Structures are given as structure tokens and as C-alpha cells.
Short mmCIF file of C-alpha atoms in Angstrom, two decimals:
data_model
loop_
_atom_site.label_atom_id
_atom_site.label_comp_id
_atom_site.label_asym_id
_atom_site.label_seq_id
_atom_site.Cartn_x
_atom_site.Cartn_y
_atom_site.Cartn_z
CA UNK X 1 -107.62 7.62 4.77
CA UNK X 2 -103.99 7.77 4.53
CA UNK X 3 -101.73 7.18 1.95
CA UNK X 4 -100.72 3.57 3.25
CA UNK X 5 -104.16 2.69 3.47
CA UNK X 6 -104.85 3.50 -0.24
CA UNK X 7 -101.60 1.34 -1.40
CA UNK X 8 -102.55 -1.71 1.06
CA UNK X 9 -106.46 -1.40 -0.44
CA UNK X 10 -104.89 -0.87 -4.31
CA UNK X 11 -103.18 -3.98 -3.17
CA UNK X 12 -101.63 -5.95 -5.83
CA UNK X 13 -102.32 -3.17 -8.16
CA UNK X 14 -100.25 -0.66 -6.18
CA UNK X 15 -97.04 -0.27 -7.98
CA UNK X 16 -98.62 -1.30 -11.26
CA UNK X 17 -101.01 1.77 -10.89
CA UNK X 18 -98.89 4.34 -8.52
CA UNK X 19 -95.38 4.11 -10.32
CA UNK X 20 -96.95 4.27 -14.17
CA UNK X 21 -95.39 6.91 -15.99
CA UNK X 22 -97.93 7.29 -19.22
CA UNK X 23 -95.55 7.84 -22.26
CA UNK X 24 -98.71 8.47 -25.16
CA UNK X 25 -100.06 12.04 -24.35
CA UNK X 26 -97.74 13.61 -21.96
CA UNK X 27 -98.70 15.60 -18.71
CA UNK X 28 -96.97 18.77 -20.01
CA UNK X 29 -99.34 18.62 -22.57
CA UNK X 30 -102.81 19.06 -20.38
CA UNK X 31 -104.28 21.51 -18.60
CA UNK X 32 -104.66 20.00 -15.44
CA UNK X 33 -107.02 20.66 -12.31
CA UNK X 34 -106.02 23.33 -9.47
CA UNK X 35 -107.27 25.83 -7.50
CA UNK X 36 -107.07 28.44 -10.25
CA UNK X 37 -109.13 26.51 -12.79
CA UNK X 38 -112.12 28.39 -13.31
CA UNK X 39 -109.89 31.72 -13.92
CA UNK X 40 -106.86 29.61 -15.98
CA UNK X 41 -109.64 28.16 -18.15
CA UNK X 42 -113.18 29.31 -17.95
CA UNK X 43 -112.29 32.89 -17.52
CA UNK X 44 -110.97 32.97 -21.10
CA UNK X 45 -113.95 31.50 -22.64
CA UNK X 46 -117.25 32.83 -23.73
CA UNK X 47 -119.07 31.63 -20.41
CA UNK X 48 -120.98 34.98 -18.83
CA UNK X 49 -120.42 36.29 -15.50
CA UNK X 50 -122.79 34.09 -13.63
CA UNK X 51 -121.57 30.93 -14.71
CA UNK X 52 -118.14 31.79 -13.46
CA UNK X 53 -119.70 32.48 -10.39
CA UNK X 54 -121.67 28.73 -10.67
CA UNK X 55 -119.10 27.18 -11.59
CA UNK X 56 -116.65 28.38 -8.69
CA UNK X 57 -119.67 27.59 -6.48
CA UNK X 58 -119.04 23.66 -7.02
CA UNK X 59 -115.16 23.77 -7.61
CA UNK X 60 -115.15 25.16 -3.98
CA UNK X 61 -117.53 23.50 -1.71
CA UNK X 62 -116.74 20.21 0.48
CA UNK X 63 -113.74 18.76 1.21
CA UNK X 64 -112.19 18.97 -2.39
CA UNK X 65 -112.75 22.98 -2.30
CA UNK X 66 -110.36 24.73 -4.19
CA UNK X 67 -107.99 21.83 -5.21
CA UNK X 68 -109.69 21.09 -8.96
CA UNK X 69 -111.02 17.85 -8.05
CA UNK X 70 -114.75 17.08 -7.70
CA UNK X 71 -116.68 14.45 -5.54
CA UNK X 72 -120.04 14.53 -6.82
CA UNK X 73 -123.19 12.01 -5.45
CA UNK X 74 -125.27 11.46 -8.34
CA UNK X 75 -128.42 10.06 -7.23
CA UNK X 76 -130.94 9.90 -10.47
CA UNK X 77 -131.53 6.21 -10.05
CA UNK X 78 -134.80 5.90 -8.97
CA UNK X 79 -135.75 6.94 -13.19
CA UNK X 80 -132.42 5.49 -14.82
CA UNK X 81 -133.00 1.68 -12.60
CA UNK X 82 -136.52 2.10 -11.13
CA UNK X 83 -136.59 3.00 -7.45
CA UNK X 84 -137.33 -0.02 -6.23
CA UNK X 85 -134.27 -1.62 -7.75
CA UNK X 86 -132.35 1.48 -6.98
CA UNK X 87 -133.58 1.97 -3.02
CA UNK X 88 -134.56 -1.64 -1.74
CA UNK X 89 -130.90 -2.09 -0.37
CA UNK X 90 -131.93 1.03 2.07
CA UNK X 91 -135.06 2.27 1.57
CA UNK X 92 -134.27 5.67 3.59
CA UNK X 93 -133.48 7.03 0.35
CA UNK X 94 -136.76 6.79 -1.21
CA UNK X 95 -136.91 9.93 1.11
CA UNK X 96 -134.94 12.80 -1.27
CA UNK X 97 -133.84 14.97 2.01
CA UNK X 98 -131.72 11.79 3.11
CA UNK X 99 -130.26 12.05 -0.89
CA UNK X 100 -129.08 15.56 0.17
CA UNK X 101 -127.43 14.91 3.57
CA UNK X 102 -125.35 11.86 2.21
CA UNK X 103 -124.03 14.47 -0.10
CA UNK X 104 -123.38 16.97 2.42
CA UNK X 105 -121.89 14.57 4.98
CA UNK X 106 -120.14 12.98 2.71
CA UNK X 107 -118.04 16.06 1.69
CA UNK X 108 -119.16 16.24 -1.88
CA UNK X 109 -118.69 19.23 -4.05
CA UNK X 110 -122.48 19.06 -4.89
CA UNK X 111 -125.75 16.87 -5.22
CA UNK X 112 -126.93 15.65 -9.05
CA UNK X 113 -130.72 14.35 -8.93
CA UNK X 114 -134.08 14.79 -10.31
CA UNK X 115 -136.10 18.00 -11.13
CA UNK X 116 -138.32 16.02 -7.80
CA UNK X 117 -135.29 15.29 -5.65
CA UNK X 118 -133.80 18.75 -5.79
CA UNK X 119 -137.38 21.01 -5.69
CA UNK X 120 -138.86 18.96 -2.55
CA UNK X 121 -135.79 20.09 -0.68
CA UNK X 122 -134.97 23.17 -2.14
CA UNK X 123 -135.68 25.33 0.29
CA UNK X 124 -133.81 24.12 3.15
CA UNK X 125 -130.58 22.76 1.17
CA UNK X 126 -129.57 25.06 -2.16
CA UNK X 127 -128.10 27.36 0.20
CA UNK X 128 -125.55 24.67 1.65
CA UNK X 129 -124.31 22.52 -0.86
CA UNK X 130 -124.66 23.20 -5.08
CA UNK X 131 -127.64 21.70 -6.88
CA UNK X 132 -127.07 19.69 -10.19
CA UNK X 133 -130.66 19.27 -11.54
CA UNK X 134 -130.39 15.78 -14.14
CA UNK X 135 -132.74 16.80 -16.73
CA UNK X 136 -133.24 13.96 -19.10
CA UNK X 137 -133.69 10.64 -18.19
CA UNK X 138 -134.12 7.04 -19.45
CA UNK X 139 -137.24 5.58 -17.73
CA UNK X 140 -137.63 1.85 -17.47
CA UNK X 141 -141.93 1.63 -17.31
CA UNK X 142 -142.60 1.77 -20.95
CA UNK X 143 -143.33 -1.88 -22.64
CA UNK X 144 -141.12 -3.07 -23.78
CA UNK X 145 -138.61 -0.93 -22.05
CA UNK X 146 -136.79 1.18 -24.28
CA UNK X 147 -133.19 3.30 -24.24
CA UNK X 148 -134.33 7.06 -24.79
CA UNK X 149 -133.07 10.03 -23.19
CA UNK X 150 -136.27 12.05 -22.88
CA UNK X 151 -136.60 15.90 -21.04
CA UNK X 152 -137.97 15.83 -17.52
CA UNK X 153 -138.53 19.46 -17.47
CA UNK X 154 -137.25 22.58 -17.76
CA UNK X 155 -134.00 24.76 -17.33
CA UNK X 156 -135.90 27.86 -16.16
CA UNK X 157 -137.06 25.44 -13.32
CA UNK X 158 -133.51 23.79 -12.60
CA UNK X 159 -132.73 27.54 -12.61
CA UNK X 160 -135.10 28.92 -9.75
CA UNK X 161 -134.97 26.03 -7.41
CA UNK X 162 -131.41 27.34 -6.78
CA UNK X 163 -129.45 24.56 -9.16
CA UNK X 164 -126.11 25.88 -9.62
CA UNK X 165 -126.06 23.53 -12.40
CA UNK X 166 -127.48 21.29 -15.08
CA UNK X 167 -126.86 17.45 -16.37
CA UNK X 168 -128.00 15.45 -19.10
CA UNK X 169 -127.23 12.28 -20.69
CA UNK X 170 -127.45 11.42 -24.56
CA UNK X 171 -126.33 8.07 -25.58
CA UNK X 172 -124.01 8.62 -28.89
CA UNK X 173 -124.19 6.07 -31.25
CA UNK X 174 -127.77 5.08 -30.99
CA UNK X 175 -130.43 6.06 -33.25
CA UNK X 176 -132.22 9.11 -30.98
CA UNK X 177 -128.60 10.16 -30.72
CA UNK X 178 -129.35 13.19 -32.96
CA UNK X 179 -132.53 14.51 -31.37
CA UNK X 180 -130.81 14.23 -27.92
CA UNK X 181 -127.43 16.34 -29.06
CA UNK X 182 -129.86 19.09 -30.27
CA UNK X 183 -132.14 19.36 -27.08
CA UNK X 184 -128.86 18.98 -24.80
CA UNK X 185 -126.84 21.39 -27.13
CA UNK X 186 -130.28 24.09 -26.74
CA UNK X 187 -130.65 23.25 -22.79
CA UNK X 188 -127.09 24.15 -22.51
CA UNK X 189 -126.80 27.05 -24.11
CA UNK X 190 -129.93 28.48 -22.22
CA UNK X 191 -128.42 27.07 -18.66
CA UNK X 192 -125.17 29.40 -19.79
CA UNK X 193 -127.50 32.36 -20.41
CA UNK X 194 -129.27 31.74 -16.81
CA UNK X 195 -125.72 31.26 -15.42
CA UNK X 196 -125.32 27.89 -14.71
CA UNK X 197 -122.77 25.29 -15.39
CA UNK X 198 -123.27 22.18 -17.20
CA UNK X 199 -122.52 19.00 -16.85
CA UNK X 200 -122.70 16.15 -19.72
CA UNK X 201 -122.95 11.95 -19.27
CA UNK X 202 -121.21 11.61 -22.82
CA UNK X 203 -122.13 7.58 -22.64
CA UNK X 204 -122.25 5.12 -25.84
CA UNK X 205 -125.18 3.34 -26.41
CA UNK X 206 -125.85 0.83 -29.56
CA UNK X 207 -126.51 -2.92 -29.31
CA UNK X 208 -123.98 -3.08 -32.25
CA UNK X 209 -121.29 -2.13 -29.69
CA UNK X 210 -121.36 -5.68 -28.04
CA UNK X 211 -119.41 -7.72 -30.30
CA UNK X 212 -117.62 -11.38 -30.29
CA UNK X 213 -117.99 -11.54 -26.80
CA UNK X 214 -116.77 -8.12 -25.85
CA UNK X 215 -118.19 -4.66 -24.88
CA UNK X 216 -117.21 -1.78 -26.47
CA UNK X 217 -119.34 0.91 -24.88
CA UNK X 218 -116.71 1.41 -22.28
CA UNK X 219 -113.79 1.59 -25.39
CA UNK X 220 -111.33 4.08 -24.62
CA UNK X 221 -111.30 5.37 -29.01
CA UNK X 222 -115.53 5.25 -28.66
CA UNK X 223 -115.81 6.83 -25.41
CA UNK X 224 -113.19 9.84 -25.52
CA UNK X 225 -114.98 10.65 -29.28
CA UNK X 226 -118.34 10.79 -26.93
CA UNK X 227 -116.41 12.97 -24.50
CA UNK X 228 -115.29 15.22 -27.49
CA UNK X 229 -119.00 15.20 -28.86
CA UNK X 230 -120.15 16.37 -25.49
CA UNK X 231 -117.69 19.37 -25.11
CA UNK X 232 -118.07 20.48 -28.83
CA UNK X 233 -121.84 21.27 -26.98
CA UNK X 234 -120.18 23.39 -24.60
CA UNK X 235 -120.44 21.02 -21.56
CA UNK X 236 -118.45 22.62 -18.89
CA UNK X 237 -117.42 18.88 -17.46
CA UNK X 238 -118.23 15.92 -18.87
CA UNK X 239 -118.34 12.37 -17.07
CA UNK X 240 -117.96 8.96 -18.47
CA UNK X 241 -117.08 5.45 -17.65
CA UNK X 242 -113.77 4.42 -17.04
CA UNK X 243 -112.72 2.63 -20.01
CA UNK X 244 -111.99 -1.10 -19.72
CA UNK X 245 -110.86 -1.90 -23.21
CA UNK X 246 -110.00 -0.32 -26.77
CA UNK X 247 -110.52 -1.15 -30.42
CA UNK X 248 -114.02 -0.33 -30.40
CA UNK X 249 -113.70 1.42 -34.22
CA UNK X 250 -111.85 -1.43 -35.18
CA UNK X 251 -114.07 -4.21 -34.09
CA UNK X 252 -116.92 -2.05 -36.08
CA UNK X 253 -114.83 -2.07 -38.83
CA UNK X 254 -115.07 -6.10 -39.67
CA UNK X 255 -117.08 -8.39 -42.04
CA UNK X 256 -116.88 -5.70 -44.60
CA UNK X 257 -118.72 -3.29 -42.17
CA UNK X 258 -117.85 0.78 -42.43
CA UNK X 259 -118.05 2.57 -39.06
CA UNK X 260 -117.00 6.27 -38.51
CA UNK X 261 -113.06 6.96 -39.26
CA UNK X 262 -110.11 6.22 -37.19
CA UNK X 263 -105.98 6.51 -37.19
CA UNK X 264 -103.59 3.49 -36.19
CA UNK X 265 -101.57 5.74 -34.29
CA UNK X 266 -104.55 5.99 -31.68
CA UNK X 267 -103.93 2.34 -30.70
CA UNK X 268 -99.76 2.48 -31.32
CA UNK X 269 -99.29 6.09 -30.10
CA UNK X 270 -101.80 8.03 -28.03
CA UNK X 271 -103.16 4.72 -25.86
CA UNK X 272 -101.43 1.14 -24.58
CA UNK X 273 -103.58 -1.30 -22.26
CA UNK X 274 -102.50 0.46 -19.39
CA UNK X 275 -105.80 2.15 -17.80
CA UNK X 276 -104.39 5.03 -16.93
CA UNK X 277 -103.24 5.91 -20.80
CA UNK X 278 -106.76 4.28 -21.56
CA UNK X 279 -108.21 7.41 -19.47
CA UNK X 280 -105.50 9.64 -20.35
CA UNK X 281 -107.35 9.41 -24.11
CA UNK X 282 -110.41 10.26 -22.85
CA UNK X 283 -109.30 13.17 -20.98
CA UNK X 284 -107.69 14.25 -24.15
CA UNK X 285 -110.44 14.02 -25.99
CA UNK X 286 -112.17 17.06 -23.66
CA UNK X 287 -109.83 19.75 -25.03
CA UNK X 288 -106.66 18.31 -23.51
CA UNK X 289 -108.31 18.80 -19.94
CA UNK X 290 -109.74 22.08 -20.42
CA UNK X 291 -113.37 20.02 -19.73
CA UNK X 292 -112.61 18.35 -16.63
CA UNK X 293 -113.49 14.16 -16.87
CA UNK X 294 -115.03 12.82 -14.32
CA UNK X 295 -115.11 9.06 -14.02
CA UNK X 296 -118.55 7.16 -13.18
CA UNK X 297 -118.11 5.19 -9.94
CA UNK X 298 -120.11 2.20 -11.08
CA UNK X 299 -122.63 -0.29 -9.68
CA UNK X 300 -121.89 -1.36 -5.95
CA UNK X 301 -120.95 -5.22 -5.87
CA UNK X 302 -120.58 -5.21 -1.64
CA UNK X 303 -118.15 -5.80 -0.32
CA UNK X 304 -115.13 -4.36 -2.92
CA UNK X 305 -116.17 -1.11 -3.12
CA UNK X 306 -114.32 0.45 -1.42
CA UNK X 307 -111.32 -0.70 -2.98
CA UNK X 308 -113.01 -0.33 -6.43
CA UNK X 309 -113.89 3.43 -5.42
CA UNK X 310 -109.88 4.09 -4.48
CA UNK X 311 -108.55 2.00 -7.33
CA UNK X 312 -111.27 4.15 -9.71
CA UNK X 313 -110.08 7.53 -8.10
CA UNK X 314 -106.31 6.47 -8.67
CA UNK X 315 -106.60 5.95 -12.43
CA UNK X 316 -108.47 9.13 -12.94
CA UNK X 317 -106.25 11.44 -10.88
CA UNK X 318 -103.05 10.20 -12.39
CA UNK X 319 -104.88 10.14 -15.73
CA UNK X 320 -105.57 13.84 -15.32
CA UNK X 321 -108.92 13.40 -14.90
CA UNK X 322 -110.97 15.51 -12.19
CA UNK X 323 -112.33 13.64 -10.20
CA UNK X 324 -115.55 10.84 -9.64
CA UNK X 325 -119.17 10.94 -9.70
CA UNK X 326 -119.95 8.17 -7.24
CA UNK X 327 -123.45 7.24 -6.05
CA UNK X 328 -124.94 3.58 -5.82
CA UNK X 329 -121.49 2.48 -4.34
CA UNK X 330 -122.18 5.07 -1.67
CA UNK X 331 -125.84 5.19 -1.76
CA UNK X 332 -126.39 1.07 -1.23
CA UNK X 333 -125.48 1.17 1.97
CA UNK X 334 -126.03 2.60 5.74
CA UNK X 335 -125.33 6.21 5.80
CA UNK X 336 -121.97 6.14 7.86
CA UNK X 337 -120.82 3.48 5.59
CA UNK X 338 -121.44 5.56 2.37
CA UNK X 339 -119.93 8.99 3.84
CA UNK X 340 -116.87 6.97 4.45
CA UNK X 341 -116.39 5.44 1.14
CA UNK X 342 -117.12 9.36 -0.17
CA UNK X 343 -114.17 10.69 2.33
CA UNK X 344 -111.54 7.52 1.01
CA UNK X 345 -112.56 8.84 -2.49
CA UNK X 346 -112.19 12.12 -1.74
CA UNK X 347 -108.70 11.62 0.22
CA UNK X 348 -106.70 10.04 -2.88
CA UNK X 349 -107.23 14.09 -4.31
CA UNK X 350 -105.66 15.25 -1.37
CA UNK X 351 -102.84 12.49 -1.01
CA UNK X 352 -100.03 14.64 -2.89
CA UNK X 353 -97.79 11.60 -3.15
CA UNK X 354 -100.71 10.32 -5.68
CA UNK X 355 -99.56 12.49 -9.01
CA UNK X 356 -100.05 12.67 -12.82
CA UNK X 357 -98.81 10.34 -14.64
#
């Protein structure tokens, strides 16, 4: 896709998104993605041998090799929806191999899915493109369902069916929040002594966090504390939603109601409504950068997503962000269809006229 194909699909939006120069948390101040990032800021840090080696595995496989950026497909659906909800639009990927190819044909850095996914193709893919093994999951069978992040099995296992990586999820701010940040924190730090990377969906979860008609799970002050939870665990990356609205400590903070601890000057200094500042938080909020964000692509609504894939990609590039883990927007869809929306995301990381803010 070239570059005058992502402005006429940003559309409207173009100049509004392409010509923003973010004023809060300047660009000087990150440390942004490149091909030396895994020596600039991993090789530093207490991460062994082998995870350098893991970790350069994804940063340089598919089309986004050696730039920084990631294009991951995520496909863990078929627990986090149900399958049938996940798959009915195109039921070919009820098979996992088909999971694996749309990743590979689609360019992506690597494949996240289920301890299932990943081991019934192990032996025939974990050679040619890098394994993220999801290893906690919400599943939607239990009456009446319930929002739990529980262990699907184990890292020794993510480790010898060739993952190059591990991912988990723990929803911070709901009650099992605790439990979860102690299994993920252990997992972690066993996945670093295998040698693998980690990876970390740092996502907000309370029914509190819906309030007068708004939702604050995808607040730019609730969601970049998540993302600072997740790295204070030692995730390597973390990913997250892109944020669509701010305030959420505030709007806790009514009716005489105390919720966690916040400064003005988030809201008058370090954000404005603009959604690349919104993301530029976030990104702060993972050690100025030095964990790269990547932004979730969301659900597929048809027919606009490929422009809600590019617009997505735009924000979190010039945010400083590292790139997008897209899969029902690619998965949703005949094969061809989905490798191309993959490639458009993947080509506004290798447009240089699209820069940080």
C-alpha cells in the first residue's frame, strides 16, 4: 500500500492524524523502535542470553524484520469468544494449521495462540515463523459465565513446542487481579530462565469502570497504569487497547468515592484529546518506550477495517508505539482478504513519511 493510499483511506482524518505534532511527552524523550532495539535496550537489562536470542527471533522475522515494529496475528479466540462465535464467519480456521499460514502469509513477525493451536502444528511450523504460546485464558462455558484469567498449562510446555515466546492476560482492577499478577509475574520469570520473551495483555477489567454512560476500560490514565503494572512484571512488550477517552481516575473519584491516586497535570500536561497524546501516555507508562506497546486491532465490523486497521497503525506509530496485534479483523475473512489487510498494516511501518509525533 502506498503512502497515498493510506492518506485517501485515513480520509478525513488525514491531516488531523499525519500533521499532529504531540506537545505533552516529547519524542526526544522515548526510546523509540529500530533495528538496534534488542541491543540499545534489552542488552542492558538482566534478560539471559537466550532471551536476547528470542527476542531478536520475533523483532526480525516477516516483513517488519529489523525495523522495531511488530505485526503480530493473535488468534486465542476460540477460548476468549467461544469458537463458534470466533470461526463461524470462516470456519477454515477451526483448523489451527490455517491459523499459522495466515500468519506466515500475512508477513507477521510471529503467531500468538493456544497451548492446542501451537503444539498440533509444531512440528512443521516453529521452525518458520516465532511461536507466542497464550497461556491463560478467560473461557466463556462456565454458568454463569464469569471474567477469570485462569492457566492453560505450562511454560516448560510453551517452551519445548519451540515457542519463542509467552503471553498472558490479567485484567487489573478486578477482584482476581492479585492472584493473576502473581502467577503471570512467576510464569514470566521462569519463561526468562527458559529463554523466552514475554508478552503481557495489560487490559482493565471492573464493572465499576462503566460509568454515566461512558467506558473507562479503554482510559488513557487507567490503561497506561495497567501498561506500567505489566512491565513492573518484567513483560518484555506489553499490548493494550487503543485508548478512546481519559478521566477514568477522575470519574472513580465521584459521589464521595476514593479510587487509587492521581495528578491534574496528567490531564493538563502529559495528555490532550488528541489520540495520539492519548497513546503517547500509554507508551510512557512502559518505561518511556523501553517496553514496546502494541495496540489491539479490535473486533472486525466488515467492511471498515481496513481503514480502521491503517487509522489504528497511524496513531500507534506516531505515538511511539511498536506496532499492532491484529487478528479477528484479519482472521473474519477469506484468506487473501486477511493477508492484505496484514500487508496495509504492516506498510504504514515502512512508509517513512509516517513519523513520531
Amino acid at each position: 500500500m502506498t503512502h497515498a493510499e493510506i492518506v485517501n483511506l485515513l480520509g478525513s482524518q488525514a491531516e488531523y492524524l499525519l500533521n499532529h505534532e504531540c506537545k505533552t511527552i516529547r519524542k526526544e524523550n522515548l526510546h523509540l523502535p529500530g533495528p538496534d532495539f534488542v541491543d540499545r535496550i534489552f542488552g542492558p537489562s538482566n534478560r539471559n542470553i537466550q532471551t536476547l536470542r528470542s527476542l531478536q527471533a520475533l523483532y526480525g522475522h516477516g516483513r517488519l524484520a529489523n525495523t522495531g515494529y511488530l505485526s503480530i496475528l493473535p488468534v486465542d479466540q476460540g477460548i476468549e469468544h467461544s469458537a463458534g462465535a470466533s470461526f463461524a464467519k470462516n470456519p477454515a480456521y477451526f483448523d489451527p494449521e490455517n491459523i499459522v499460514r495466515l500468519a506466515i502469509e500475512g508477513g507477521c513477525n510471529g503467531v500468538a495462540s493456544t497451548f492446542g493451536v501451537l503444539a498440533s502444528t509444531a512440528r512443521k511450523y516453529a521452525h518458520k515463523i516465532p511461536f507466542i504460546v497464550k497461556i491463560n485464558h478467560n473461557e466463556l462455558l462456565t454458568y454463569p459465565n464469569k471474567f477469570d484469567q485462569i492457566m492453560f498449562g505450562t511454560i516448560e510446555e510453551a517452551w519445548n513446542l519451540g515457542a519463542v515466546a509467552v503471553g498472558a492476560t490479567i485484567y487489573f482492577g478486578s477482584e482476581e487481579s492479585g492472584r493473576q499478577i502473581v502467577e503471570v509475574a512467576e510464569a514470566f520469570a521462569f519463561a526468562h530462565e527458559l529463554g523466552m520473551a514475554t508478552i503481557l495483555w495489560c487490559y482493565t477489567r471492573n464493572s465499576a469502570f462503566k460509568r454515566d454512560g461512558k467506558d473507562y476500560h479503554t482510559a488513557a490514565d487507567l490503561t497506561g497504569q495497567a501498561n506500567h503494572l505489566g512491565v513492573t512484571i518484567q513483560a518484555d512488550i506489553v499490548k493494550q487497547k487503543l485508548p478512546t477517552i481519559n478521566g477514568g481516575y477522575k470519574a472513580l473519584n465521584t459521589g464521595g468515592s476514593s479510587y487509587g491516586k492521581l495528578d491534574e497535570k496528567i490531564y493538563t500536561e502529559l495528555t490532550t484529546e488528541h489520540p495520539i497524546d492519548l497513546t503517547r501516555y500509554q507508551v510512557a507508562n512502559g518505561y518511556m518506550g523501553r517496553a514496546g506497546l502494541i495496540n489491539s486491532g479490535g473486533e472486525s465490523k466488515g467492511a471498515s477495517d481496513m481503514a480502521d486497521a491503517v487509522y489504528t497503525a497511524v496513531v500507534n506509530k506516531r505515538a511511539g508505539g511498536q506496532g499492532l496485534i491484529s487478528g479477528r479483523k484479519a482472521f473474519q475473512k477469506p484468506m487473501a482478504e486477511g493477508v492484505a489487510l496484514l500487508h496495509a498494516i504492516q506498510d504504514v511501518y515502512l512508509d517513512p513519511q509516517i513519523t513520531i509525533a
